[in-house]
């Protein structure tokens, strides 16, 4: 028996470098008895709670794997409802940070959440176009509301009435009566998607925002529902349904709209408010008191409106303003130019009379503004800005220090140094758009290669740029430290590979010498250089080019040695193992190829990712390597056995780069979701066979979850219903016999709704479903088989199922005296019905004859083809002999 190679598992250790994700809204939360200080923001699969005064992270509400898509705090401030991409809704206790309730009812991402004013009910809207009302106290679902045809964008409870308002991308705003769970009104005055809405003036006005610059204002008049006393009771009950039942669709909604006497509220458009922005509304909301309305689009402008009370309206009218009273309820405050485009905002009115506005920006920043309402011209003042926890743009390069302690991350605007153990940012320096980086030996300086072709040298102690050189005429795509640590090599878009050496030069500002970079050699090529790597002995240099090949040169003479070709798209990344025997290349064609560096032969080509392979690096002192791809995954491979070892899942968008620590114990990765993730090698052994089995089980469970209810379960439900109805029928017959009169048997509501219950199963599913069916259901199933075979319905299928049941339960059936008569009856019924089925017998016989004839013709055909081939071969040989004779 061969030896099994043992691998060690890498586990997720931390998530850092992220202030907030741009997928869900920001919200003020009450924590430690304070409102307006703490904000909750989405952070990939977690929720971070930030202290805006100190700029510190005070609480992490940990999720599972799915990304957060929606947030909503409870009215009492003690709980936070969180919606996820898989449709789950979890309610967290902000005091303990633990999840107390989990609701699963949606099939797609949750897009809207809202509590009622008491906090006892929670409504959620989803991408699956459905709205579900949940009972938070009893931890159960109340009802599902269907009627929208596109993604739900906003849901609102009315405080005074038991009503619900929803809007969606289908351009509709729907009103729902929660007493009957019906849509009683649909607003159709929008030409495009409705992205947001808000209730104002004690729920007497509705503001809706669409894909244009117009905010539509609707006047709401609540009408007491009046019922005609002569109307029959059946019409009164029309539209009602029990909790948990599926609700009416659009056709029934329009039917209800045709009866004015059944309306609960009357909506009439009274005007419009034109925004400064010309694009669609992204977020539209109010503070909890309803005194301020704010909205923003996709540009960097936030518009704030003051909502006037009746007394304020009266004062304005007394000043001879020539506007209608209904339209005069909003005063436009100045719009505020923000530092970057916002994702969402939240408003809260402080006891001091200030309006606090928190904004989540698209560049991984949280900003808090105060608006002084007592001033003659209110001006928003930025009081805090949370930025140090991450970069403003995607991190495109990572590097580890030689002592495994410091991590370098660089993006388009800054380079940051992180402490690996504490995950705190210890240095931030401004830079140009960085594409590659390395720590200078000694870990006191770092070098960046930029998109503009510059090499920037930074001193970590002072945090200053000490040298900047124009190294290439195009982007510096790659940089590699020489194994002797005396210099490095760079490759750029100007089709050049340049060699550099470290040197000490005299600093003009001080007596001491400083480190500098000296250009010593250049290698000119025909294509853009995408990646460069030294061999460990510094004899060879591998260069990846835009023509999809990898060229290998001798370092000392720069003469050509090998060309590695086979990729269909350019090689974006590569690395050479510690002993210099193997080179692995990752390409935009999604493949990884493993080559021998001695002869340049391709050992194996692996389909690595579902999208471009963005980064590749060997684990130090091993033939294991990691790859990162645009499919959001990081994978570990064995270059000797060509096996996939494990997949590190956690990122929610494209992974741009990764770095391994010199010890191989840590992996850090950066993604388009703005997060940096640290993975740690554990002592837990990883067995490939067990991993494959677990992966297959996970895939099966996922496929089962996406499919409908299994056939076996549907068969059991049908048999349970049959037992219940049979018992009820016996009891009913006994009562009728005792009473001496016939009374109609009440039909089951399920059978009345669906007409009849049928369980259809494909041939491939039939045996599997019967195999997992418990034996307690088999006696009833055999009795039903007897009845249905007597009726002559689908005799062939029933016989197949009957014979399979007899085969797998033979011992239990023959040992059960109660089933002897059932089996005897089945024997007589089956034989008589099968013998009567002449048509089926003839069809089976004809199909058998057809197969036999086809088999014979196929053999004859191939025999003729063989004879013709032999004849052609003889003629060709004869012709060749004649030609040879002539020669």
Coordinates of N, CA and C in Angstrom, one line a residue, residues 48 100 127 162 171 210 276 296 346 353 371 412 480 587 589 613 638 645 668 686 688 706 781 807 824 827 881:
X48 N -20.7 45.4 11.2 CA -19.9 46.1 12.1 C -20.7 47.2 12.7
X100 N -30.7 35.9 17.8 CA -31.7 35.3 18.6 C -32.8 34.6 17.7
X127 N -35.7 39.8 -3.8 CA -35.6 39.7 -5.2 C -36.5 38.7 -5.8
X162 N -53.8 49.1 10.0 CA -53.1 47.8 9.8 C -52.9 47.6 8.4
X171 N -42.6 49.2 -11.4 CA -43.2 50.6 -11.5 C -44.5 50.7 -10.6
X210 N -38.4 57.7 -8.3 CA -38.4 56.8 -9.4 C -37.0 57.0 -10.1
X276 N -32.3 68.2 -7.7 CA -31.2 68.7 -8.4 C -30.5 67.6 -9.3
X296 N -30.9 61.0 -2.3 CA -29.7 61.1 -3.1 C -29.8 60.2 -4.3
X346 N -28.7 57.7 6.9 CA -29.7 57.6 7.9 C -29.7 59.0 8.7
X353 N -31.5 69.5 19.3 CA -32.1 70.2 18.1 C -31.2 70.1 16.9
X371 N -26.3 69.1 11.3 CA -26.9 70.2 10.7 C -27.6 71.0 11.8
X412 N -5.0 52.4 -5.2 CA -4.9 53.5 -6.1 C -4.5 54.8 -5.5
X480 N 10.2 41.8 -8.9 CA 10.6 40.6 -8.2 C 12.0 40.8 -7.6
X587 N -3.3 31.7 -16.2 CA -3.7 32.6 -17.3 C -5.1 33.0 -17.2
X589 N -7.1 32.3 -19.4 CA -7.9 31.2 -20.0 C -8.4 30.3 -18.9
X613 N -7.3 33.5 -13.8 CA -6.4 33.3 -12.7 C -5.6 34.5 -12.5
X638 N -1.4 20.7 -5.5 CA -0.1 20.0 -5.3 C 0.5 19.8 -6.7
X645 N -6.2 20.5 -3.6 CA -6.1 20.2 -2.1 C -7.3 20.8 -1.4
X668 N -2.6 36.0 2.9 CA -3.5 37.2 2.9 C -3.9 37.4 1.5
X686 N -5.4 17.3 6.6 CA -6.5 17.3 5.6 C -6.4 16.1 4.7
X688 N -7.7 14.1 1.5 CA -8.3 14.4 0.3 C -9.6 13.6 0.0
X706 N -32.4 23.4 -4.0 CA -32.9 24.2 -5.1 C -34.1 23.5 -5.7
X781 N -50.2 1.7 0.6 CA -49.9 1.9 -0.8 C -50.3 0.7 -1.6
X807 N -40.0 -6.8 -4.0 CA -38.6 -7.2 -4.1 C -37.9 -6.7 -2.8
X824 N -53.2 -11.5 -2.4 CA -54.0 -12.3 -3.2 C -54.9 -11.5 -4.2
X827 N -52.8 -10.1 -6.9 CA -52.4 -11.2 -7.9 C -53.5 -11.4 -8.9
X881 N 2.4 -0.5 -56.2 CA 3.3 -1.4 -56.8 C 3.6 -1.0 -58.3

